[in-house]
mmCIF file of C-alpha atoms in Angstrom:
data_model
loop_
_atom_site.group_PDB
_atom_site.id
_atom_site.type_symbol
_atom_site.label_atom_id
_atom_site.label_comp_id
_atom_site.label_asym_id
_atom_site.label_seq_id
_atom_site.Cartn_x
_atom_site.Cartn_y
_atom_site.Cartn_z
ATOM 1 C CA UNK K 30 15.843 -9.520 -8.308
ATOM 2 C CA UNK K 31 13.261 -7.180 -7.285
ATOM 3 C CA UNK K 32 12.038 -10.056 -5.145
ATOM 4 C CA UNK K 33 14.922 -11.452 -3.817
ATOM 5 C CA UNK K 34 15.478 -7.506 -2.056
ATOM 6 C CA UNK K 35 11.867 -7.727 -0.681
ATOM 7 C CA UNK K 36 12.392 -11.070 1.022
ATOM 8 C CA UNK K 37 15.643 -9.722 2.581
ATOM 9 C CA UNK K 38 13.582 -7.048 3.540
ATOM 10 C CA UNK K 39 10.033 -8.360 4.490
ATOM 11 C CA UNK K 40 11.400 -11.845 6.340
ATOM 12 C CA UNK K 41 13.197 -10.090 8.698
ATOM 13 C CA UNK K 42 10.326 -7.678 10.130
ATOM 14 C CA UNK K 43 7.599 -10.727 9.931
ATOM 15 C CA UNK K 44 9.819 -12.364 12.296
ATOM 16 C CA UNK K 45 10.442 -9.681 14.689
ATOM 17 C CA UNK K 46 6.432 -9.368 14.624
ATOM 18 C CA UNK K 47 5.771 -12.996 15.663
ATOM 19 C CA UNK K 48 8.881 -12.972 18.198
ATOM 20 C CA UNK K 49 7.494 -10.085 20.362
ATOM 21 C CA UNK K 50 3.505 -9.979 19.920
ATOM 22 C CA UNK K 51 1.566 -7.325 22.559
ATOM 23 C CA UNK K 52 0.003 -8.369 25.210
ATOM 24 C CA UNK K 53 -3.875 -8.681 25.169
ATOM 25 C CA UNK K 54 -5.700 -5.022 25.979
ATOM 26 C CA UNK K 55 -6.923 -7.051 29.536
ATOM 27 C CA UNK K 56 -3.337 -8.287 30.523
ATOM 28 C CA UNK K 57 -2.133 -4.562 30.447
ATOM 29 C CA UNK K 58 -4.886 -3.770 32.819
ATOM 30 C CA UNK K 59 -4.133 -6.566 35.152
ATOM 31 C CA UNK K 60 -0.390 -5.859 35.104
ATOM 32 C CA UNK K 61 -0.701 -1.718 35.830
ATOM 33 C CA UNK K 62 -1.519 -2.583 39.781
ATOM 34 C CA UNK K 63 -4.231 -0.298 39.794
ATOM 35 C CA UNK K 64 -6.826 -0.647 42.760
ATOM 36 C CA UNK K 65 -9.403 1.600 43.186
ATOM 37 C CA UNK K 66 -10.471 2.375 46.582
ATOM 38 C CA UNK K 67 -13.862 1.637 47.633
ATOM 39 C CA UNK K 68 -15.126 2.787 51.265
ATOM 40 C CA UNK K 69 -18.176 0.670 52.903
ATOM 41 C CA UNK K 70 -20.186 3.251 55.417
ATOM 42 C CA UNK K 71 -22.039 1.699 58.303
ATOM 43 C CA UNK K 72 -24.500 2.764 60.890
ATOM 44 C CA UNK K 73 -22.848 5.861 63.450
ATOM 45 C CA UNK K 74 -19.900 7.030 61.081
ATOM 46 C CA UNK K 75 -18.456 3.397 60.743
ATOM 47 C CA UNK K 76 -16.849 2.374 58.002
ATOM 48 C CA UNK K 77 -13.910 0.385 56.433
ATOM 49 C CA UNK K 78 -11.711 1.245 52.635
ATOM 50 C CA UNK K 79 -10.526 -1.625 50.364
ATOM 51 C CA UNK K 80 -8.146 -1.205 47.668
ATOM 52 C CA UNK K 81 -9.922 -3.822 45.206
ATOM 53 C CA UNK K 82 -7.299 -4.921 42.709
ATOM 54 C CA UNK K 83 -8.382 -4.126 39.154
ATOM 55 C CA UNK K 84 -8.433 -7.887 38.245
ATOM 56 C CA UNK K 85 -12.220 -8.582 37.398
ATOM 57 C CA UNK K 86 -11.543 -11.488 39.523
ATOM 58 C CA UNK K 87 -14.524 -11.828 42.531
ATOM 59 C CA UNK K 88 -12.123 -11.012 46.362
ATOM 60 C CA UNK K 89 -13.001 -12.114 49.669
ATOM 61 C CA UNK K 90 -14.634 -8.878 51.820
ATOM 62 C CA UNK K 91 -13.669 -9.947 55.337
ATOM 63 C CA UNK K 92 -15.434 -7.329 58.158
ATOM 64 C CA UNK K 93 -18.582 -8.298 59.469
ATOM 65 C CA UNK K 94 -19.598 -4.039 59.204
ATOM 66 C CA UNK K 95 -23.112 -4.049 58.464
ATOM 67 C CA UNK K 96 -23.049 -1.739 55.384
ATOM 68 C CA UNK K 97 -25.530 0.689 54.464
ATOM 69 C CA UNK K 98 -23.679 2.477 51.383
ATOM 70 C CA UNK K 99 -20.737 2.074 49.294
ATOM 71 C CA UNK K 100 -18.345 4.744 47.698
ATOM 72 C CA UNK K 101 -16.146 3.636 44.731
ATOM 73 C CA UNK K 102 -13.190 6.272 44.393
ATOM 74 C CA UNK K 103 -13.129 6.264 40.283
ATOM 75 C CA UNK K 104 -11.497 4.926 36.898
ATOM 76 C CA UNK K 105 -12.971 1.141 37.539
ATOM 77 C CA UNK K 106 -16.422 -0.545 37.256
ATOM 78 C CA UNK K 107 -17.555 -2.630 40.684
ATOM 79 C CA UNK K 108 -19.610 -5.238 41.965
ATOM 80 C CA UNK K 109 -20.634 -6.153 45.300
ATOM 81 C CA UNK K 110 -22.332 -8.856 46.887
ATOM 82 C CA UNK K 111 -23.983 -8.975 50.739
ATOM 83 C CA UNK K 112 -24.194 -11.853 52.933
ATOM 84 C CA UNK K 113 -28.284 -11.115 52.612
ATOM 85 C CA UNK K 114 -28.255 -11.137 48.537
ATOM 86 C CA UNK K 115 -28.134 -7.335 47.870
ATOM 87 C CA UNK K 116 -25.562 -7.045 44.588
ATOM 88 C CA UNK K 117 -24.653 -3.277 44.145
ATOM 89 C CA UNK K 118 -22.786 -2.549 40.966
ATOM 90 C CA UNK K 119 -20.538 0.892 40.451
ATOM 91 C CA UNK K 120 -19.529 2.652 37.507
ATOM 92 C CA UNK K 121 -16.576 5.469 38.336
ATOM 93 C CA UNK K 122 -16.416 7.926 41.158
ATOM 94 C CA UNK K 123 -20.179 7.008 42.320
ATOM 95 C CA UNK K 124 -21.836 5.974 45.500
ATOM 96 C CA UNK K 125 -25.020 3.426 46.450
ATOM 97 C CA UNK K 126 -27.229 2.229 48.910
ATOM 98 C CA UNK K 127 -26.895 -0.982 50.354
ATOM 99 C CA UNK K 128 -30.379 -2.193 51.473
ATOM 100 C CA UNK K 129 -31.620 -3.656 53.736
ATOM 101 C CA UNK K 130 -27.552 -3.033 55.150
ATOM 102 C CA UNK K 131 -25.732 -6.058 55.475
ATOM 103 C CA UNK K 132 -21.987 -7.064 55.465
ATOM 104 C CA UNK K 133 -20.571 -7.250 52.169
ATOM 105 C CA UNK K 134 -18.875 -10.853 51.235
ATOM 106 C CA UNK K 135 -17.155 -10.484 47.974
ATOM 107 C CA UNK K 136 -16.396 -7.836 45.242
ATOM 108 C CA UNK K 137 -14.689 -7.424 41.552
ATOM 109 C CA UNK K 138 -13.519 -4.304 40.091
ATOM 110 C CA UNK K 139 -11.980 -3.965 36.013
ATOM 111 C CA UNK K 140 -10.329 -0.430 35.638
ATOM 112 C CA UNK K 141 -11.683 1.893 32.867
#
């Protein structure tokens, strides 16, 4: 009897479990839209902002701005790579030298 009551009870639930699992922890990051903003700095005041999506996934940079520093606005880790082989990697609201300055081909970002 005492059974019988916890199957009616248990079966149910189980199947509500299996019917509706959560998404993995990196699909919720990829679905919130977040995009940091990261700002390249050239020579004379120049410089150009990208909204990176928060994908880990490596983006096209297209602008042939010879960079000298980059500027990641916060709550993701970065990485950049130059047309010359520099790689500059970001952690949160922090900035870094690009040398020797070169245009910037590609970058990633995960959020925090």
């Amino acid at each position: 009897m005492k059974l019988a009551i916890l199957s009616t009870i248990l079966l149910p639930l189980v199947s509500l479990v299996h019917a509706n699992p959560m998404p993995a922890r990196n699909e919720i990051r990829q679905n919130t839209g977040f995009a940091p903003g990261v700002y390249f700095y050239g020579a004379a005041g120049a410089y150009y902002e990208i909204n990176f999506p928060a994908d880990n996934v490596p983006h096209h940079i297209n602008n042939t701005l010879s960079v000298s520093s980059i500027t990641l606005s916060g709550g993701a880790t970065c990485f950049f790579t130059g047309a010359n082989g520099s790689e500059v990697f970001l952690f949160g609201h922090a900035s870094a030298s690009v040398g020797p300055p070169q245009e910037q081909i590609s970058g990633s970002c995960q959020a925090h």
